[in-house]
Amino acid sequence: MCCKCTSSRTFRVLPFGSMRVGLRFVALTCRVSERVSLPTCQTVIYGLLALIVLGDTSRLQADIVWEDHYSDEDVIVNGSSFTTSTGADVTFNTSVYSDSDGGTFDLSLTRSNSDYFTFEAGQTGAHTGYLELAMDNQNNDPADYLELTLTFDRAITNLQFSLLDVDSGSWDDGVELFYNGSNNARDSSSISVTTGSVNGIDNESYMHGWEGFGSGAASNSTDGNIDFDFGTLHVTSLRIRFLSTDDANSNPGGQFIGLSDMTFTNAVPEVASSWLMAVFGIVALCGRWVSKHVWLAVPTSLFDHNQRLFLTISPRAEPERTTRSSNSRTSRSAGEAATAPVAA
């Protein structure tokens, strides 16, 4: 069965996630195959190839800009979530640990906040619009701390952000950062960490992170910021622990840190390799037919300025065949017979 259509068809597909869009693409190719009489084998191959190629559409960069999701003084509600620009969902969990050493409840609210975890529209660490972790520890007790956990519904990579205003005064800010469960960010050589001029690696035995050293940072200064770049490391969760170290005064007073906006990209789905194997299997079964009838043309520039994928599929034209009719062969045979020498 040959293809009767030789024109190219270009499809624009919005990147809503490789599997969902890929299945829509399969449905689209099925409709196209019905219109141009393409065999089922070709339709299946187009659909599977679409799933693989569309897997890369999810590698789009996302920016989490907190002011796009919160207003000033909004509480970061435990268990709340939202969807990022790449389709990745992020869920927030908040925890307050106090008197974990067997003492009294030592933490109270500060900065006129209605909760320990809020969004602030103002500036700190020279960054405007940030998530704030704030507390007033009544005693110099590092066993009292706040934890903010961000959980992503898929692996992300190239994660970058800053912890803002990690400094000291009558207080001493201490932070620990964990990813993918209990992995400490200080232990990974894949994570790039840049500290500010008023903070650095802690010298405590009870923590493994960073703390303020000696002075405070102005709200319009980056001196108290700690910048993190996770590079190619795949991240599914991030947990920030904020405490007052025992270098503070006996009653440290109010203190806070901020979490800046974040950037990341969705990691390539690991299932892509299995889809590729499936395509190879079908190509092997239908190889002779595919080599005769199917072209798959992917342009050099896969995306337009709106990040839409262009995929061009061109059925191969059936080559012309030259045949001779039986009448022609009969006439030629007759002519050859007429010129043959006559036996004496």
XYZ file of C-alpha atoms in Angstrom:
344
model
C 0.000 0.000 0.000
C 1.566 3.295 -1.042
C 0.959 6.827 0.124
C -1.141 8.939 -2.228
C -0.199 12.261 -0.652
C 3.227 13.872 -1.168
C 2.688 17.206 0.594
C 4.392 18.068 3.888
C 2.352 18.720 7.011
C 3.634 20.893 9.846
C 2.024 20.642 13.276
C 2.374 23.164 16.121
C 2.087 21.593 19.535
C 1.919 23.496 22.830
C 4.255 22.091 25.537
C 1.776 20.967 28.216
C 3.880 17.941 29.196
C 5.381 15.247 27.010
C 2.935 12.413 27.672
C -0.322 14.368 27.462
C 0.670 16.334 24.376
C 2.231 13.255 22.791
C -1.051 11.376 23.110
C -2.877 14.308 21.557
C -0.345 14.159 18.752
C -1.065 10.445 18.268
C -4.755 11.266 17.944
C -3.932 14.005 15.449
C -1.805 11.695 13.317
C -4.613 9.143 13.348
C -6.990 11.741 11.921
C -4.399 12.739 9.331
C -3.846 9.105 8.366
C -7.571 8.684 7.748
C -7.582 11.690 5.416
C -4.507 10.755 3.416
C -4.786 6.954 3.653
C -1.631 6.443 5.697
C -1.151 2.906 7.023
C -1.530 2.224 10.747
C 2.167 1.390 11.093
C 3.125 4.869 9.928
C 0.621 6.462 12.312
C 2.008 4.591 15.319
C 5.593 5.538 14.432
C 4.661 9.209 14.077
C 2.945 9.130 17.460
C 5.848 7.473 19.267
C 8.382 9.779 17.651
C 6.252 12.693 18.803
C 6.374 11.430 22.396
C 10.175 11.340 22.295
C 10.649 14.710 20.614
C 8.022 16.326 22.822
C 9.873 15.055 25.889
C 12.356 17.880 25.311
C 9.598 20.497 25.288
C 9.316 20.057 29.051
C 12.906 21.303 29.457
C 11.641 24.866 29.622
C 12.957 27.313 32.183
C 10.618 28.389 34.952
C 10.760 31.471 37.144
C 8.959 31.352 40.487
C 8.244 34.991 41.252
C 6.595 35.060 44.653
C 4.627 38.256 44.063
C 2.835 36.494 41.191
C 1.266 34.152 43.758
C 1.036 36.148 46.997
C 0.134 39.583 48.321
C 1.940 41.396 51.113
C 1.666 39.645 54.505
C -0.025 36.550 53.046
C 0.568 33.447 55.158
C 2.304 30.493 53.498
C -0.322 27.909 54.379
C 0.854 24.416 55.257
C -0.115 22.027 52.432
C -0.820 24.784 49.900
C 0.469 24.550 46.327
C 0.518 26.210 42.930
C 1.555 25.366 39.365
C 4.686 26.905 37.843
C 5.027 28.144 34.267
C 6.448 24.790 33.080
C 3.563 22.805 34.554
C 5.483 21.613 37.616
C 3.463 21.762 40.842
C 5.152 22.926 44.048
C 3.667 22.137 47.480
C 4.598 23.925 50.729
C 4.890 22.380 54.165
C 5.659 24.452 57.256
C 6.789 23.254 60.687
C 7.561 25.004 63.981
C 9.829 23.136 66.402
C 10.022 24.498 69.923
C 10.849 23.034 73.358
C 12.212 19.991 71.479
C 14.922 19.922 74.151
C 12.343 19.320 76.870
C 12.039 22.963 77.908
C 9.226 25.455 77.482
C 7.805 26.809 74.231
C 10.370 29.472 73.397
C 9.264 30.876 70.038
C 6.884 33.734 69.379
C 5.905 35.841 66.374
C 7.832 38.958 65.419
C 7.838 41.838 62.896
C 4.044 42.181 63.325
C 3.608 39.026 61.234
C 0.513 36.864 61.687
C 2.509 33.668 61.173
C 6.063 32.352 61.171
C 5.930 31.923 57.354
C 4.722 34.863 55.259
C 5.196 36.673 51.965
C 6.681 40.152 52.244
C 6.363 42.677 49.429
C 9.208 44.817 50.773
C 12.944 44.464 50.308
C 15.646 42.506 52.071
C 18.992 41.360 50.738
C 18.464 43.855 47.884
C 15.613 41.605 46.691
C 12.020 42.820 46.507
C 9.229 40.322 47.157
C 10.322 37.262 49.132
C 9.129 34.489 51.435
C 9.983 35.244 55.059
C 10.763 32.924 57.959
C 10.634 35.007 61.153
C 10.652 34.246 64.882
C 11.503 35.644 68.281
C 13.375 33.059 70.352
C 12.983 33.856 74.048
C 16.104 31.863 74.938
C 19.446 31.105 73.362
C 18.236 27.680 72.261
C 19.190 26.295 68.810
C 16.854 23.316 69.370
C 13.995 25.705 68.493
C 13.674 26.253 64.748
C 11.412 26.775 61.738
C 11.291 24.543 58.660
C 9.900 25.348 55.212
C 9.713 22.463 52.712
C 9.052 22.815 48.982
C 8.098 19.595 47.179
C 7.975 19.396 43.374
C 5.761 16.889 41.565
C 8.594 16.094 39.135
C 12.363 16.292 39.102
C 13.774 19.725 38.328
C 17.303 20.777 37.477
C 19.363 23.988 37.222
C 17.705 25.191 40.432
C 18.960 28.622 41.555
C 17.898 30.865 44.437
C 19.241 32.835 47.420
C 18.684 32.753 51.157
C 18.463 36.419 52.109
C 19.757 38.379 55.095
C 21.555 35.605 56.977
C 23.420 37.780 59.500
C 23.833 38.432 63.217
C 23.439 41.028 65.975
C 21.890 40.248 69.352
C 20.699 37.233 67.382
C 22.707 34.851 65.208
C 20.945 33.449 62.149
C 21.654 29.789 61.450
C 20.428 27.912 58.366
C 20.624 24.349 57.129
C 19.488 23.255 53.666
C 18.357 19.743 52.730
C 17.273 18.359 49.350
C 15.519 15.150 48.220
C 14.813 14.170 51.792
C 17.711 14.355 54.244
C 20.600 15.151 51.861
C 22.510 18.140 53.223
C 23.432 20.743 50.589
C 26.814 21.333 52.223
C 27.863 17.759 51.427
C 27.277 17.888 47.657
C 30.065 18.946 45.303
C 27.406 19.441 42.599
C 25.943 22.451 44.436
C 27.646 25.818 44.075
C 27.323 27.982 47.213
C 28.373 31.641 47.435
C 28.255 33.194 50.904
C 28.059 36.892 51.792
C 30.524 39.039 53.700
C 28.640 38.693 57.023
C 28.020 34.921 56.978
C 29.752 31.636 56.213
C 30.033 27.953 57.092
C 29.032 27.399 60.716
C 31.447 26.281 63.431
C 28.825 24.498 65.541
C 28.646 20.814 66.487
C 24.831 20.567 66.426
C 24.269 21.843 62.885
C 25.757 21.503 59.410
C 25.048 24.654 57.454
C 25.777 28.385 57.568
C 25.493 31.170 60.140
C 25.905 34.912 60.552
C 29.303 36.256 61.577
C 29.559 39.396 63.665
C 27.322 42.022 62.054
C 24.011 42.728 60.369
C 23.274 43.414 56.698
C 21.239 46.356 55.401
C 17.990 45.581 53.585
C 19.398 47.005 50.336
C 22.654 45.032 50.631
C 23.569 41.522 49.456
C 26.133 41.114 52.275
C 23.880 38.657 54.122
C 22.815 36.603 51.096
C 23.813 33.000 50.377
C 23.433 32.019 46.709
C 22.764 28.420 45.657
C 23.100 26.832 42.210
C 22.216 23.127 42.032
C 23.476 22.750 38.450
C 22.581 19.415 36.832
C 21.500 17.867 40.135
C 17.918 16.571 39.981
C 15.824 17.979 42.823
C 12.379 16.847 43.984
C 12.254 18.588 47.370
C 13.956 21.389 49.261
C 13.871 21.901 53.060
C 15.093 25.078 54.774
C 15.777 24.990 58.521
C 16.110 28.355 60.295
C 17.373 28.679 63.866
C 19.183 30.959 66.283
C 22.631 29.590 67.096
C 24.105 29.558 70.594
C 26.369 32.457 69.616
C 23.419 34.802 70.204
C 22.547 36.695 73.388
C 20.658 34.855 76.118
C 17.473 36.406 74.740
C 18.245 36.873 71.035
C 15.166 38.926 70.105
C 13.369 38.919 66.755
C 15.131 37.597 63.678
C 14.247 36.562 60.133
C 15.620 35.343 56.798
C 14.151 35.456 53.302
C 13.831 33.118 50.320
C 14.321 34.806 46.952
C 12.566 34.077 43.673
C 13.693 30.816 42.058
C 14.595 29.573 38.585
C 14.806 25.989 37.336
C 14.104 23.729 34.368
C 12.103 20.523 34.273
C 14.381 17.501 34.034
C 14.094 15.267 30.935
C 11.645 12.430 31.712
C 13.494 9.157 32.198
C 10.769 7.288 30.303
C 11.989 8.818 27.048
C 14.529 6.018 26.583
C 11.825 3.343 26.771
C 9.766 5.186 24.161
C 12.840 5.319 21.965
C 13.273 1.548 22.290
C 9.626 1.096 21.330
C 10.137 3.143 18.179
C 13.236 1.132 17.266
C 11.208 -2.056 17.648
C 8.441 -0.848 15.380
C 10.911 0.487 12.843
C 12.587 -2.933 12.829
C 9.260 -4.642 12.163
C 8.201 -2.149 9.528
C 11.651 -1.133 8.351
C 11.267 -1.947 4.669
C 7.952 -0.116 4.429
C 9.292 2.856 6.429
C 12.361 3.221 4.212
C 10.110 3.392 1.160
C 7.354 5.651 2.414
C 8.179 7.769 5.484
C 10.149 10.964 5.967
C 10.313 12.722 9.350
C 11.711 16.228 8.996
C 12.484 18.180 12.173
C 13.560 21.787 11.388
C 16.836 23.152 12.784
C 14.884 25.628 14.915
C 12.438 23.458 16.871
C 10.705 26.284 18.715
C 9.164 29.583 17.750
C 9.245 32.611 20.062
C 6.188 31.267 21.913
C 8.032 28.016 22.734
C 5.868 25.909 20.413
C 7.310 22.861 18.724
C 7.197 22.612 14.937
C 7.231 19.042 13.633
C 7.098 18.458 9.879
C 6.093 15.064 8.495
C 6.378 14.392 4.777
C 5.207 11.139 3.192
C 7.700 9.999 0.568
C 6.415 10.185 -2.967
C 5.959 6.855 -4.707
C 8.692 6.568 -7.398
C 7.534 6.437 -10.965
C 7.779 3.062 -12.635
C 8.155 2.506 -16.358
C 6.395 -0.568 -17.704
C 6.100 -1.947 -21.147
C 2.812 -3.287 -22.344
C 2.453 -6.733 -23.723
C 1.515 -5.143 -27.082
C 4.885 -3.340 -27.198
C 6.738 -6.541 -26.495
C 4.635 -8.316 -29.144
C 5.337 -5.612 -31.733
C 9.072 -5.692 -30.959
C 9.112 -9.464 -31.277
C 7.287 -9.215 -34.570
C 9.776 -6.622 -35.840
C 12.722 -8.760 -34.832
C 11.149 -11.705 -36.609
C 10.667 -9.634 -39.783
C 14.346 -8.706 -39.971
C 15.623 -12.181 -39.222
C 17.448 -13.863 -42.131
C 15.415 -16.343 -44.120
C 16.834 -19.807 -44.281
C 17.703 -21.012 -47.727
